[in-house]
CSV table of C-alpha atoms in Angstrom, one decimal:
chain,number,residue,atom,x,y,z
L,1,SER,CA,37.0,1.4,24.1
L,2,GLY,CA,35.4,4.3,22.0
L,3,ILE,CA,32.2,5.9,21.2
L,4,SER,CA,29.8,3.8,19.0
L,5,LYS,CA,28.2,5.4,16.1
L,6,GLY,CA,25.0,7.5,16.6
L,7,LYS,CA,22.1,6.3,14.9
L,8,GLY,CA,19.4,9.1,16.0
L,9,PHE,CA,16.0,8.9,17.2
L,10,ALA,CA,15.1,5.2,16.9
L,11,GLY,CA,11.6,3.4,17.6
L,12,VAL,CA,11.3,0.3,20.0
L,13,VAL,CA,11.8,-2.3,17.0
L,14,LYS,CA,15.2,-1.0,16.0
L,15,ARG,CA,16.4,0.2,19.4
L,16,HIS,CA,15.2,-2.7,21.5
L,17,GLY,CA,14.2,-5.4,18.9
L,18,PHE,CA,10.5,-5.6,19.7
L,19,LYS,CA,8.4,-7.7,17.3
L,20,GLY,CA,5.8,-5.0,16.8
L,21,GLY,CA,2.0,-5.9,16.0
L,22,PRO,CA,0.4,-8.0,13.1
L,23,ALA,CA,0.7,-7.0,9.5
L,24,SER,CA,-2.9,-7.7,8.9
L,25,HIS,CA,-6.2,-9.1,10.3
L,26,GLY,CA,-7.6,-5.8,11.7
L,27,ALA,CA,-4.4,-4.1,12.9
L,28,LYS,CA,-4.6,-0.4,12.5
L,29,GLN,CA,-1.4,1.9,12.4
L,30,TRP,CA,0.3,0.0,15.2
L,31,HIS,CA,2.7,-2.3,13.1
L,32,ARG,CA,5.8,-0.6,14.8
L,33,ARG,CA,4.5,0.5,18.1
L,34,PRO,CA,5.4,-0.8,21.4
L,35,GLY,CA,2.3,-1.7,22.8
L,36,SER,CA,1.1,-0.9,26.5
L,37,ILE,CA,3.8,0.6,28.6
L,38,GLY,CA,2.2,0.3,32.2
L,39,ALA,CA,-0.8,-0.9,34.0
L,40,SER,CA,-4.0,1.2,35.0
L,41,ALA,CA,-5.0,3.0,38.0
L,42,ASP,CA,-2.5,1.2,40.1
L,43,PRO,CA,0.5,1.8,39.8
L,44,SER,CA,-0.6,5.2,38.0
L,45,ARG,CA,2.9,5.6,36.4
L,46,VAL,CA,5.5,4.0,34.1
L,47,PHE,CA,8.2,2.2,35.8
L,48,LYS,CA,11.8,3.5,35.7
L,49,GLY,CA,13.8,1.8,33.0
L,50,LYS,CA,10.9,0.8,30.7
L,51,LYS,CA,12.1,0.3,27.1
L,52,MET,CA,10.9,3.3,24.9
L,53,PRO,CA,11.7,5.1,21.7
L,54,GLY,CA,14.7,7.3,21.9
L,55,ARG,CA,18.0,8.4,20.6
L,56,MET,CA,20.3,5.2,19.7
L,57,GLY,CA,24.1,4.9,19.9
L,58,TRP,CA,26.7,7.4,20.7
L,59,GLU,CA,27.4,5.3,23.8
L,60,LYS,CA,31.0,4.2,25.4
L,61,MET,CA,31.6,0.6,24.1
L,62,THR,CA,34.4,-1.8,25.1
L,63,VAL,CA,35.4,-4.5,22.7
L,64,HIS,CA,37.2,-7.5,24.1
L,65,ASN,CA,39.9,-10.1,22.8
L,66,LEU,CA,40.9,-8.5,19.7
L,67,LYS,CA,44.0,-9.5,18.1
L,68,VAL,CA,46.8,-7.1,17.4
L,69,VAL,CA,48.3,-7.9,13.9
L,70,LYS,CA,50.9,-5.5,13.5
L,71,ILE,CA,52.9,-2.7,15.3
L,72,ASP,CA,54.5,-0.3,13.1
L,73,GLU,CA,56.9,2.1,15.1
L,74,LYS,CA,58.0,3.9,12.2
L,75,GLU,CA,54.4,4.9,10.9
L,76,ASN,CA,53.0,5.0,14.3
L,77,LEU,CA,50.4,2.6,13.5
L,78,LEU,CA,48.6,-0.1,15.6
L,79,LEU,CA,47.0,-2.8,13.3
L,80,ILE,CA,43.9,-4.7,14.7
L,81,LYS,CA,41.8,-7.3,13.4
L,82,GLY,CA,38.2,-7.1,14.2
L,83,SER,CA,35.6,-4.5,14.4
L,84,LEU,CA,35.9,-1.4,16.4
L,85,PRO,CA,33.4,1.3,17.7
L,86,GLY,CA,32.9,4.7,15.8
L,87,LYS,CA,33.4,5.8,12.7
L,88,GLY,CA,36.9,6.2,10.7
L,89,GLY,CA,39.2,8.8,12.2
L,90,ASP,CA,37.4,8.4,15.9
L,91,LEU,CA,40.1,8.1,18.9
L,92,LEU,CA,40.0,4.8,20.7
L,93,THR,CA,41.6,3.8,24.2
L,94,ILE,CA,43.7,0.7,23.8
L,95,LYS,CA,44.2,-1.5,27.1
L,96,GLY,CA,46.9,-4.3,27.2
L,97,HIS,CA,46.1,-7.6,28.7
L,98,GLU,CA,46.5,-7.9,32.4
L,99,SER,CA,48.3,-11.1,33.3
């Protein structure tokens, strides 16, 4: 487990994978916008949990089933095959297999 890389303020296309609007045929400046975010007079609000633009990344992530390649006690190293959350030098929590 560790903290993923922060990606700053991201729009809905990058953050949630929205398709965006058409590139042509009268599309005026809404190519990467989310579109409608709610109904009209009823319910007169935006529902909680609506996918919107905002800060992306910098969240706790856990990666399962990674293989330990080597344990070097002399150099105090643990070599793991696969990608890990965060950038180089970040602290990680390693948990063993529960059997």
